[in-house]
Amino acid sequence: MDKKITGYLVVNHFLNANKYNELYEYFLEAADEFGVNLILKTNAELIVEEEALYRDVNNVDFVLFWDKDIRLASLMENIGYRLFNSARAIEVCDDKSLTYLELKKAGVLMPKTIIGPKTFEHVDYTNTSFMDGIIKSLGLPLVVKECFGSFGMQVYLVNSKEELEKKLKETSPKPLIFQQLIRESAGRDVRLQVIGDQVVASMYRYSDSDDFRANLSIGGKMKPFVPTKEQEEIAIQCCKAIGLDFAGVDLLFGENHQTYVCEVNSNAHFKNIYDCTKVNAANLIIKHVVDTLLKEK
């Protein structure tokens, strides 16, 4: 490209904690290293600048969409912006039920999963007899996940029918999935950072408490991890199936060395994996964006 590459870094207007701002700074510093003019924009700013979006589309080479505002992402794609990741890929990752459907279609092994039946606000679950089928299929204890949630905060372990019914009442009418508990992986998992078609970093996460979740944001610990070739191939397969340019893929350890996919995160917070492995995902993501744009020119 003859002119300097220009892009928008789109972030959420309302997430201002240090852990978010730190990531934005990593991207801005990486862009500067690659000679990219990266302009920070929030979703709220862009939504009220729709006319400017139409006017500026030919002057912006790409959008690093580091948010989950699917409606804005779709609007920008409709106008003609090149997004990394795409609106559809972000949408699939943000909704755990859509992630499950896409990965199941691609033949990716996940814990046995049942998508919760839809109900409505002010209606809730007027009949919970379907719980018996869930318990019969998945066994107890089982995992309940809100379809929309981050950092392990909307993931629950239920040990009985009574606990399951209570959790349904607490979360209604939010969409849910129900999953088999992979006992061998309770309190431990692996995060693989995928950029392009490569696994660039990985870490082992574990809990030294009784928590079945290993998320670092809720007290888990970490250490570097060398994935097997199979684990790398599974993580890359997930990204290809969903159409992701980059992602954090979480894997579980099953019996007989089986590997299950737990979740795929389109906007994976990479500060922890940087602290653990010293791999700067921001640099590699910006490089991937530049290389992709040059190929597409």
PDB file of C-alpha atoms in Angstrom:
ATOM      1  CA  MET A   1       0.000   0.000   0.000  1.00  0.00           C
ATOM      2  CA  ASP A   2       1.331   3.425  -0.997  1.00  0.00           C
ATOM      3  CA  LYS A   3      -0.391   5.459   1.702  1.00  0.00           C
ATOM      4  CA  LYS A   4      -0.138   4.927   5.424  1.00  0.00           C
ATOM      5  CA  ILE A   5      -2.575   2.288   6.617  1.00  0.00           C
ATOM      6  CA  THR A   6      -5.330   3.814   8.722  1.00  0.00           C
ATOM      7  CA  GLY A   7      -7.669   1.926  11.006  1.00  0.00           C
ATOM      8  CA  TYR A   8     -10.200   2.366  13.763  1.00  0.00           C
ATOM      9  CA  LEU A   9      -9.840   0.595  17.093  1.00  0.00           C
ATOM     10  CA  VAL A  10     -13.458   0.297  18.220  1.00  0.00           C
ATOM     11  CA  VAL A  11     -13.972  -0.203  21.959  1.00  0.00           C
ATOM     12  CA  ASN A  12     -16.901  -0.015  24.323  1.00  0.00           C
ATOM     13  CA  HIS A  13     -17.749   3.482  25.523  1.00  0.00           C
ATOM     14  CA  PHE A  14     -18.682   2.283  28.997  1.00  0.00           C
ATOM     15  CA  LEU A  15     -15.800  -0.055  29.897  1.00  0.00           C
ATOM     16  CA  ASN A  16     -13.211   2.229  31.451  1.00  0.00           C
ATOM     17  CA  ALA A  17     -11.464  -0.008  33.972  1.00  0.00           C
ATOM     18  CA  ASN A  18      -7.676  -0.199  33.820  1.00  0.00           C
ATOM     19  CA  LYS A  19      -7.736  -3.785  32.526  1.00  0.00           C
ATOM     20  CA  TYR A  20      -9.536  -2.579  29.392  1.00  0.00           C
ATOM     21  CA  ASN A  21      -7.599   0.659  28.865  1.00  0.00           C
ATOM     22  CA  GLU A  22      -4.333  -1.249  29.191  1.00  0.00           C
ATOM     23  CA  LEU A  23      -5.249  -3.462  26.239  1.00  0.00           C
ATOM     24  CA  TYR A  24      -6.143  -0.451  24.120  1.00  0.00           C
ATOM     25  CA  GLU A  25      -2.711   1.021  24.832  1.00  0.00           C
ATOM     26  CA  TYR A  26      -1.055  -2.219  23.748  1.00  0.00           C
ATOM     27  CA  PHE A  27      -2.830  -1.964  20.391  1.00  0.00           C
ATOM     28  CA  LEU A  28      -1.977   1.711  19.909  1.00  0.00           C
ATOM     29  CA  GLU A  29       1.685   1.044  20.699  1.00  0.00           C
ATOM     30  CA  ALA A  30       1.760  -1.951  18.351  1.00  0.00           C
ATOM     31  CA  ALA A  31       0.172   0.075  15.560  1.00  0.00           C
ATOM     32  CA  ASP A  32       2.804   2.768  16.009  1.00  0.00           C
ATOM     33  CA  GLU A  33       5.560   0.156  15.688  1.00  0.00           C
ATOM     34  CA  PHE A  34       4.112  -1.021  12.366  1.00  0.00           C
ATOM     35  CA  GLY A  35       3.556   2.498  11.051  1.00  0.00           C
ATOM     36  CA  VAL A  36      -0.226   2.141  11.217  1.00  0.00           C
ATOM     37  CA  ASN A  37      -2.429   5.124  12.004  1.00  0.00           C
ATOM     38  CA  LEU A  38      -4.811   3.537  14.533  1.00  0.00           C
ATOM     39  CA  ILE A  39      -7.565   5.834  15.792  1.00  0.00           C
ATOM     40  CA  LEU A  40      -9.410   4.965  19.014  1.00  0.00           C
ATOM     41  CA  LYS A  41     -13.187   5.201  18.654  1.00  0.00           C
ATOM     42  CA  THR A  42     -15.960   4.114  21.017  1.00  0.00           C
ATOM     43  CA  ASN A  43     -19.171   2.457  19.955  1.00  0.00           C
ATOM     44  CA  ALA A  44     -21.236   5.340  21.352  1.00  0.00           C
ATOM     45  CA  GLU A  45     -19.214   7.887  19.374  1.00  0.00           C
ATOM     46  CA  LEU A  46     -19.634   5.992  16.121  1.00  0.00           C
ATOM     47  CA  ILE A  47     -23.335   5.303  16.555  1.00  0.00           C
ATOM     48  CA  VAL A  48     -24.116   9.025  16.650  1.00  0.00           C
ATOM     49  CA  GLU A  49     -21.726   9.683  13.735  1.00  0.00           C
ATOM     50  CA  GLU A  50     -23.499   7.507  11.167  1.00  0.00           C
ATOM     51  CA  GLU A  51     -23.235  10.151   8.434  1.00  0.00           C
ATOM     52  CA  ALA A  52     -19.493  10.408   9.087  1.00  0.00           C
ATOM     53  CA  LEU A  53     -19.211   6.615   8.820  1.00  0.00           C
ATOM     54  CA  TYR A  54     -20.532   6.790   5.268  1.00  0.00           C
ATOM     55  CA  ARG A  55     -18.270   9.719   4.437  1.00  0.00           C
ATOM     56  CA  ASP A  56     -15.057   8.225   5.864  1.00  0.00           C
ATOM     57  CA  VAL A  57     -15.330   4.620   4.688  1.00  0.00           C
ATOM     58  CA  ASN A  58     -12.854   5.110   1.819  1.00  0.00           C
ATOM     59  CA  ASN A  59     -10.272   6.646   4.152  1.00  0.00           C
ATOM     60  CA  VAL A  60     -10.254   3.822   6.709  1.00  0.00           C
ATOM     61  CA  ASP A  61      -8.520   0.627   5.639  1.00  0.00           C
ATOM     62  CA  PHE A  62      -9.678  -1.570   8.498  1.00  0.00           C
ATOM     63  CA  VAL A  63     -11.509  -1.705  11.799  1.00  0.00           C
ATOM     64  CA  LEU A  64     -10.104  -3.611  14.767  1.00  0.00           C
ATOM     65  CA  PHE A  65     -13.464  -4.227  16.409  1.00  0.00           C
ATOM     66  CA  TRP A  66     -12.619  -4.827  20.067  1.00  0.00           C
ATOM     67  CA  ASP A  67     -16.204  -4.785  21.317  1.00  0.00           C
ATOM     68  CA  LYS A  68     -19.351  -6.918  21.235  1.00  0.00           C
ATOM     69  CA  ASP A  69     -21.669  -4.259  19.803  1.00  0.00           C
ATOM     70  CA  ILE A  70     -22.916  -6.525  17.027  1.00  0.00           C
ATOM     71  CA  ARG A  71     -25.361  -3.976  15.643  1.00  0.00           C
ATOM     72  CA  LEU A  72     -22.639  -1.379  15.116  1.00  0.00           C
ATOM     73  CA  ALA A  73     -20.290  -4.017  13.672  1.00  0.00           C
ATOM     74  CA  SER A  74     -22.971  -5.089  11.200  1.00  0.00           C
ATOM     75  CA  LEU A  75     -23.707  -1.472  10.255  1.00  0.00           C
ATOM     76  CA  MET A  76     -20.035  -0.815   9.558  1.00  0.00           C
ATOM     77  CA  GLU A  77     -19.729  -3.950   7.430  1.00  0.00           C
ATOM     78  CA  ASN A  78     -22.855  -2.978   5.499  1.00  0.00           C
ATOM     79  CA  ILE A  79     -21.278   0.402   4.741  1.00  0.00           C
ATOM     80  CA  GLY A  80     -18.120  -1.311   3.498  1.00  0.00           C
ATOM     81  CA  TYR A  81     -15.620  -1.329   6.366  1.00  0.00           C
ATOM     82  CA  ARG A  82     -13.231  -4.289   6.684  1.00  0.00           C
ATOM     83  CA  LEU A  83     -13.599  -5.641  10.196  1.00  0.00           C
ATOM     84  CA  PHE A  84     -11.236  -7.812  12.223  1.00  0.00           C
ATOM     85  CA  ASN A  85     -13.026  -9.883  13.590  1.00  0.00           C
ATOM     86  CA  SER A  86     -16.191  -9.922  11.500  1.00  0.00           C
ATOM     87  CA  ALA A  87     -19.561  -9.065  13.005  1.00  0.00           C
ATOM     88  CA  ARG A  88     -20.787 -12.629  12.561  1.00  0.00           C
ATOM     89  CA  ALA A  89     -17.696 -14.159  14.189  1.00  0.00           C
ATOM     90  CA  ILE A  90     -18.033 -11.862  17.206  1.00  0.00           C
ATOM     91  CA  GLU A  91     -21.736 -12.662  17.448  1.00  0.00           C
ATOM     92  CA  VAL A  92     -21.126 -16.417  17.406  1.00  0.00           C
ATOM     93  CA  CYS A  93     -18.477 -16.192  20.122  1.00  0.00           C
ATOM     94  CA  ASP A  94     -20.543 -13.866  22.285  1.00  0.00           C
ATOM     95  CA  ASP A  95     -23.458 -16.317  22.389  1.00  0.00           C
ATOM     96  CA  LYS A  96     -22.401 -19.683  23.805  1.00  0.00           C
ATOM     97  CA  SER A  97     -25.338 -21.433  22.165  1.00  0.00           C
ATOM     98  CA  LEU A  98     -24.276 -20.175  18.720  1.00  0.00           C
ATOM     99  CA  THR A  99     -20.684 -21.208  19.456  1.00  0.00           C
ATOM    100  CA  TYR A 100     -21.899 -24.699  20.261  1.00  0.00           C
ATOM    101  CA  LEU A 101     -23.991 -24.911  17.082  1.00  0.00           C
ATOM    102  CA  GLU A 102     -21.170 -23.755  14.800  1.00  0.00           C
ATOM    103  CA  LEU A 103     -18.565 -26.022  16.366  1.00  0.00           C
ATOM    104  CA  LYS A 104     -20.888 -29.017  16.408  1.00  0.00           C
ATOM    105  CA  LYS A 105     -21.543 -28.473  12.688  1.00  0.00           C
ATOM    106  CA  ALA A 106     -17.771 -28.477  12.134  1.00  0.00           C
ATOM    107  CA  GLY A 107     -17.357 -31.739  14.047  1.00  0.00           C
ATOM    108  CA  VAL A 108     -15.493 -30.198  16.994  1.00  0.00           C
ATOM    109  CA  LEU A 109     -15.692 -32.176  20.240  1.00  0.00           C
ATOM    110  CA  MET A 110     -17.363 -30.253  23.061  1.00  0.00           C
ATOM    111  CA  PRO A 111     -18.897 -31.402  26.348  1.00  0.00           C
ATOM    112  CA  LYS A 112     -22.338 -32.872  25.732  1.00  0.00           C
ATOM    113  CA  THR A 113     -24.596 -29.823  25.504  1.00  0.00           C
ATOM    114  CA  ILE A 114     -28.308 -29.011  25.593  1.00  0.00           C
ATOM    115  CA  ILE A 115     -29.557 -25.579  24.585  1.00  0.00           C
ATOM    116  CA  GLY A 116     -32.096 -24.269  27.069  1.00  0.00           C
ATOM    117  CA  PRO A 117     -35.655 -23.726  25.844  1.00  0.00           C
ATOM    118  CA  LYS A 118     -36.549 -20.089  25.257  1.00  0.00           C
ATOM    119  CA  THR A 119     -38.873 -18.286  27.621  1.00  0.00           C
ATOM    120  CA  PHE A 120     -39.867 -14.644  27.965  1.00  0.00           C
ATOM    121  CA  GLU A 121     -39.634 -11.813  30.430  1.00  0.00           C
ATOM    122  CA  HIS A 122     -42.546 -11.852  32.916  1.00  0.00           C
ATOM    123  CA  VAL A 123     -43.348 -15.419  31.781  1.00  0.00           C
ATOM    124  CA  ASP A 124     -40.290 -17.322  33.072  1.00  0.00           C
ATOM    125  CA  TYR A 125     -40.486 -21.126  33.339  1.00  0.00           C
ATOM    126  CA  THR A 126     -44.101 -21.984  34.051  1.00  0.00           C
ATOM    127  CA  ASN A 127     -43.243 -25.673  33.708  1.00  0.00           C
ATOM    128  CA  THR A 128     -39.854 -27.156  34.609  1.00  0.00           C
ATOM    129  CA  SER A 129     -40.549 -30.777  33.735  1.00  0.00           C
ATOM    130  CA  PHE A 130     -37.907 -30.545  30.985  1.00  0.00           C
ATOM    131  CA  MET A 131     -35.273 -30.585  33.741  1.00  0.00           C
ATOM    132  CA  ASP A 132     -35.707 -34.335  34.127  1.00  0.00           C
ATOM    133  CA  GLY A 133     -34.579 -34.885  30.535  1.00  0.00           C
ATOM    134  CA  ILE A 134     -31.565 -32.631  31.014  1.00  0.00           C
ATOM    135  CA  ILE A 135     -30.461 -34.478  34.145  1.00  0.00           C
ATOM    136  CA  LYS A 136     -31.030 -37.872  32.520  1.00  0.00           C
ATOM    137  CA  SER A 137     -28.936 -36.854  29.510  1.00  0.00           C
ATOM    138  CA  LEU A 138     -26.079 -34.989  31.227  1.00  0.00           C
ATOM    139  CA  GLY A 139     -26.010 -36.493  34.705  1.00  0.00           C
ATOM    140  CA  LEU A 140     -25.220 -34.668  37.942  1.00  0.00           C
ATOM    141  CA  PRO A 141     -23.430 -32.509  38.730  1.00  0.00           C
ATOM    142  CA  LEU A 142     -23.862 -30.525  35.521  1.00  0.00           C
ATOM    143  CA  VAL A 143     -22.831 -27.084  34.310  1.00  0.00           C
ATOM    144  CA  VAL A 144     -25.254 -24.252  33.596  1.00  0.00           C
ATOM    145  CA  LYS A 145     -24.002 -21.361  31.475  1.00  0.00           C
ATOM    146  CA  GLU A 146     -25.710 -18.126  30.609  1.00  0.00           C
ATOM    147  CA  CYS A 147     -25.292 -17.689  26.866  1.00  0.00           C
ATOM    148  CA  PHE A 148     -23.938 -14.180  27.375  1.00  0.00           C
ATOM    149  CA  GLY A 149     -21.193 -13.782  29.949  1.00  0.00           C
ATOM    150  CA  SER A 150     -17.472 -13.301  30.480  1.00  0.00           C
ATOM    151  CA  PHE A 151     -14.668 -14.190  32.879  1.00  0.00           C
ATOM    152  CA  GLY A 152     -16.488 -17.269  34.201  1.00  0.00           C
ATOM    153  CA  MET A 153     -18.935 -15.127  36.146  1.00  0.00           C
ATOM    154  CA  GLN A 154     -22.089 -16.537  34.536  1.00  0.00           C
ATOM    155  CA  VAL A 155     -21.128 -20.214  34.798  1.00  0.00           C
ATOM    156  CA  TYR A 156     -22.629 -22.391  37.534  1.00  0.00           C
ATOM    157  CA  LEU A 157     -22.230 -25.936  38.850  1.00  0.00           C
ATOM    158  CA  VAL A 158     -25.446 -27.558  40.026  1.00  0.00           C
ATOM    159  CA  ASN A 159     -25.463 -30.758  42.031  1.00  0.00           C
ATOM    160  CA  SER A 160     -29.146 -31.643  42.291  1.00  0.00           C
ATOM    161  CA  LYS A 161     -32.535 -31.190  40.687  1.00  0.00           C
ATOM    162  CA  GLU A 162     -33.424 -28.676  43.395  1.00  0.00           C
ATOM    163  CA  GLU A 163     -30.298 -26.607  42.645  1.00  0.00           C
ATOM    164  CA  LEU A 164     -31.080 -26.710  38.937  1.00  0.00           C
ATOM    165  CA  GLU A 165     -34.636 -25.484  39.482  1.00  0.00           C
ATOM    166  CA  LYS A 166     -33.359 -22.696  41.739  1.00  0.00           C
ATOM    167  CA  LYS A 167     -30.805 -21.629  39.130  1.00  0.00           C
ATOM    168  CA  LEU A 168     -33.474 -21.545  36.431  1.00  0.00           C
ATOM    169  CA  LYS A 169     -35.559 -19.214  38.562  1.00  0.00           C
ATOM    170  CA  GLU A 170     -32.548 -16.993  39.293  1.00  0.00           C
ATOM    171  CA  THR A 171     -31.482 -16.618  35.673  1.00  0.00           C
ATOM    172  CA  SER A 172     -34.842 -16.543  33.870  1.00  0.00           C
ATOM    173  CA  PRO A 173     -35.459 -15.361  31.164  1.00  0.00           C
ATOM    174  CA  LYS A 174     -31.796 -15.271  30.134  1.00  0.00           C
ATOM    175  CA  PRO A 175     -30.867 -17.848  27.475  1.00  0.00           C
ATOM    176  CA  LEU A 176     -28.901 -20.798  28.844  1.00  0.00           C
ATOM    177  CA  ILE A 177     -27.001 -23.871  27.812  1.00  0.00           C
ATOM    178  CA  PHE A 178     -26.560 -26.981  29.958  1.00  0.00           C
ATOM    179  CA  GLN A 179     -23.366 -29.010  29.709  1.00  0.00           C
ATOM    180  CA  GLN A 180     -21.874 -32.255  30.924  1.00  0.00           C
ATOM    181  CA  LEU A 181     -19.217 -31.714  33.572  1.00  0.00           C
ATOM    182  CA  ILE A 182     -15.837 -32.948  32.338  1.00  0.00           C
ATOM    183  CA  ARG A 183     -14.662 -34.204  35.709  1.00  0.00           C
ATOM    184  CA  GLU A 184     -11.052 -34.777  34.662  1.00  0.00           C
ATOM    185  CA  SER A 185     -10.760 -31.061  33.874  1.00  0.00           C
ATOM    186  CA  ALA A 186     -12.503 -29.647  36.940  1.00  0.00           C
ATOM    187  CA  GLY A 187     -10.527 -26.617  38.080  1.00  0.00           C
ATOM    188  CA  ARG A 188      -8.110 -26.648  35.138  1.00  0.00           C
ATOM    189  CA  ASP A 189      -8.033 -25.803  31.450  1.00  0.00           C
ATOM    190  CA  VAL A 190      -5.777 -24.438  28.712  1.00  0.00           C
ATOM    191  CA  ARG A 191      -6.037 -21.105  26.892  1.00  0.00           C
ATOM    192  CA  LEU A 192      -4.564 -21.069  23.380  1.00  0.00           C
ATOM    193  CA  GLN A 193      -4.121 -17.721  21.612  1.00  0.00           C
ATOM    194  CA  VAL A 194      -4.725 -18.131  17.880  1.00  0.00           C
ATOM    195  CA  ILE A 195      -3.846 -15.445  15.330  1.00  0.00           C
ATOM    196  CA  GLY A 196      -4.304 -16.217  11.671  1.00  0.00           C
ATOM    197  CA  ASP A 197      -3.724 -19.928  11.288  1.00  0.00           C
ATOM    198  CA  GLN A 198      -1.227 -20.216  14.122  1.00  0.00           C
ATOM    199  CA  VAL A 199      -1.248 -20.813  17.856  1.00  0.00           C
ATOM    200  CA  VAL A 200       1.105 -18.085  19.082  1.00  0.00           C
ATOM    201  CA  ALA A 201       0.901 -18.623  22.856  1.00  0.00           C
ATOM    202  CA  SER A 202      -0.714 -20.893  25.403  1.00  0.00           C
ATOM    203  CA  MET A 203      -1.075 -21.146  29.144  1.00  0.00           C
ATOM    204  CA  TYR A 204      -2.333 -23.645  31.671  1.00  0.00           C
ATOM    205  CA  ARG A 205      -4.906 -22.235  34.092  1.00  0.00           C
ATOM    206  CA  TYR A 206      -5.770 -23.940  37.339  1.00  0.00           C
ATOM    207  CA  SER A 207      -7.609 -23.388  40.592  1.00  0.00           C
ATOM    208  CA  ASP A 208      -6.095 -24.466  43.889  1.00  0.00           C
ATOM    209  CA  SER A 209      -9.480 -24.109  45.594  1.00  0.00           C
ATOM    210  CA  ASP A 210     -12.626 -26.179  45.206  1.00  0.00           C
ATOM    211  CA  ASP A 211     -13.856 -24.019  42.302  1.00  0.00           C
ATOM    212  CA  PHE A 212     -14.471 -26.051  39.143  1.00  0.00           C
ATOM    213  CA  ARG A 213     -13.626 -22.966  37.042  1.00  0.00           C
ATOM    214  CA  ALA A 214     -10.033 -21.979  36.280  1.00  0.00           C
ATOM    215  CA  ASN A 215     -10.629 -18.385  35.135  1.00  0.00           C
ATOM    216  CA  LEU A 216      -7.897 -16.057  36.346  1.00  0.00           C
ATOM    217  CA  SER A 217     -10.398 -13.270  37.020  1.00  0.00           C
ATOM    218  CA  ILE A 218     -12.004 -15.368  39.762  1.00  0.00           C
ATOM    219  CA  GLY A 219      -8.825 -16.517  41.461  1.00  0.00           C
ATOM    220  CA  GLY A 220      -7.272 -19.035  39.098  1.00  0.00           C
ATOM    221  CA  LYS A 221      -3.531 -19.285  38.574  1.00  0.00           C
ATOM    222  CA  MET A 222      -1.467 -19.718  35.426  1.00  0.00           C
ATOM    223  CA  LYS A 223       1.747 -21.103  34.044  1.00  0.00           C
ATOM    224  CA  PRO A 224       3.200 -21.550  30.549  1.00  0.00           C
ATOM    225  CA  PHE A 225       2.013 -24.579  28.619  1.00  0.00           C
ATOM    226  CA  VAL A 226       3.260 -26.387  25.536  1.00  0.00           C
ATOM    227  CA  PRO A 227       0.233 -27.662  23.599  1.00  0.00           C
ATOM    228  CA  THR A 228       0.208 -30.873  21.645  1.00  0.00           C
ATOM    229  CA  LYS A 229      -0.125 -30.776  17.874  1.00  0.00           C
ATOM    230  CA  GLU A 230      -3.684 -32.060  18.260  1.00  0.00           C
ATOM    231  CA  GLN A 231      -4.598 -29.260  20.662  1.00  0.00           C
ATOM    232  CA  GLU A 232      -3.197 -26.679  18.260  1.00  0.00           C
ATOM    233  CA  GLU A 233      -5.107 -28.201  15.352  1.00  0.00           C
ATOM    234  CA  ILE A 234      -8.350 -28.158  17.343  1.00  0.00           C
ATOM    235  CA  ALA A 235      -7.917 -24.489  18.285  1.00  0.00           C
ATOM    236  CA  ILE A 236      -7.205 -23.525  14.674  1.00  0.00           C
ATOM    237  CA  GLN A 237     -10.164 -25.600  13.481  1.00  0.00           C
ATOM    238  CA  CYS A 238     -12.438 -23.667  15.852  1.00  0.00           C
ATOM    239  CA  CYS A 239     -11.285 -20.332  14.456  1.00  0.00           C
ATOM    240  CA  LYS A 240     -11.747 -21.477  10.863  1.00  0.00           C
ATOM    241  CA  ALA A 241     -15.217 -22.855  11.598  1.00  0.00           C
ATOM    242  CA  ILE A 242     -16.371 -19.551  13.091  1.00  0.00           C
ATOM    243  CA  GLY A 243     -14.448 -17.350  10.666  1.00  0.00           C
ATOM    244  CA  LEU A 244     -12.145 -15.687  13.204  1.00  0.00           C
ATOM    245  CA  ASP A 245      -8.960 -13.790  12.443  1.00  0.00           C
ATOM    246  CA  PHE A 246      -7.854 -14.196  16.058  1.00  0.00           C
ATOM    247  CA  ALA A 247      -9.263 -15.672  19.252  1.00  0.00           C
ATOM    248  CA  GLY A 248      -8.578 -17.254  22.596  1.00  0.00           C
ATOM    249  CA  VAL A 249      -9.647 -20.897  22.599  1.00  0.00           C
ATOM    250  CA  ASP A 250     -10.204 -22.701  25.912  1.00  0.00           C
ATOM    251  CA  LEU A 251      -9.671 -26.452  25.984  1.00  0.00           C
ATOM    252  CA  LEU A 252     -10.577 -29.069  28.593  1.00  0.00           C
ATOM    253  CA  PHE A 253      -8.851 -32.331  29.480  1.00  0.00           C
ATOM    254  CA  GLY A 254     -11.010 -35.423  29.065  1.00  0.00           C
ATOM    255  CA  GLU A 255     -10.437 -39.048  29.903  1.00  0.00           C
ATOM    256  CA  ASN A 256      -8.177 -41.127  27.647  1.00  0.00           C
ATOM    257  CA  HIS A 257      -6.388 -37.932  26.526  1.00  0.00           C
ATOM    258  CA  GLN A 258      -9.481 -36.533  24.821  1.00  0.00           C
ATOM    259  CA  THR A 259      -9.577 -32.786  24.253  1.00  0.00           C
ATOM    260  CA  TYR A 260     -12.846 -30.890  24.565  1.00  0.00           C
ATOM    261  CA  VAL A 261     -13.453 -27.301  23.491  1.00  0.00           C
ATOM    262  CA  CYS A 262     -14.908 -25.240  26.307  1.00  0.00           C
ATOM    263  CA  GLU A 263     -15.256 -21.774  24.777  1.00  0.00           C
ATOM    264  CA  VAL A 264     -13.969 -19.539  21.994  1.00  0.00           C
ATOM    265  CA  ASN A 265     -13.373 -15.863  22.757  1.00  0.00           C
ATOM    266  CA  SER A 266     -13.242 -13.425  19.845  1.00  0.00           C
ATOM    267  CA  ASN A 267     -11.890 -10.555  21.964  1.00  0.00           C
ATOM    268  CA  ALA A 268      -9.776 -12.540  24.401  1.00  0.00           C
ATOM    269  CA  HIS A 269      -8.061 -10.408  27.034  1.00  0.00           C
ATOM    270  CA  PHE A 270      -4.403 -11.141  26.363  1.00  0.00           C
ATOM    271  CA  LYS A 271      -2.700  -9.333  29.258  1.00  0.00           C
ATOM    272  CA  ASN A 272      -2.568 -12.501  31.360  1.00  0.00           C
ATOM    273  CA  ILE A 273      -1.145 -14.599  28.562  1.00  0.00           C
ATOM    274  CA  TYR A 274       1.443 -11.861  27.973  1.00  0.00           C
ATOM    275  CA  ASP A 275       2.409 -11.892  31.648  1.00  0.00           C
ATOM    276  CA  CYS A 276       2.615 -15.679  31.514  1.00  0.00           C
ATOM    277  CA  THR A 277       4.438 -16.188  28.199  1.00  0.00           C
ATOM    278  CA  LYS A 278       5.813 -12.735  27.240  1.00  0.00           C
ATOM    279  CA  VAL A 279       4.084 -13.089  23.859  1.00  0.00           C
ATOM    280  CA  ASN A 280       2.531  -9.758  22.864  1.00  0.00           C
ATOM    281  CA  ALA A 281      -0.688 -10.640  21.066  1.00  0.00           C
ATOM    282  CA  ALA A 282      -1.317  -6.991  20.154  1.00  0.00           C
ATOM    283  CA  ASN A 283       1.804  -6.884  17.967  1.00  0.00           C
ATOM    284  CA  LEU A 284       0.882 -10.137  16.280  1.00  0.00           C
ATOM    285  CA  ILE A 285      -2.730  -9.059  15.684  1.00  0.00           C
ATOM    286  CA  ILE A 286      -1.642  -5.776  14.083  1.00  0.00           C
ATOM    287  CA  LYS A 287       0.878  -7.673  11.941  1.00  0.00           C
ATOM    288  CA  HIS A 288      -1.854 -10.095  10.885  1.00  0.00           C
ATOM    289  CA  VAL A 289      -4.119  -7.186   9.933  1.00  0.00           C
ATOM    290  CA  VAL A 290      -1.398  -5.501   7.859  1.00  0.00           C
ATOM    291  CA  ASP A 291      -0.384  -8.751   6.136  1.00  0.00           C
ATOM    292  CA  THR A 292      -4.014  -9.567   5.344  1.00  0.00           C
ATOM    293  CA  LEU A 293      -4.700  -6.125   3.887  1.00  0.00           C
ATOM    294  CA  LEU A 294      -1.620  -6.379   1.671  1.00  0.00           C
ATOM    295  CA  LYS A 295      -2.767  -9.768   0.393  1.00  0.00           C
ATOM    296  CA  GLU A 296      -6.282  -8.491  -0.264  1.00  0.00           C
ATOM    297  CA  LYS A 297      -5.115  -5.380  -2.140  1.00  0.00           C
TER     298      LYS A 297
END
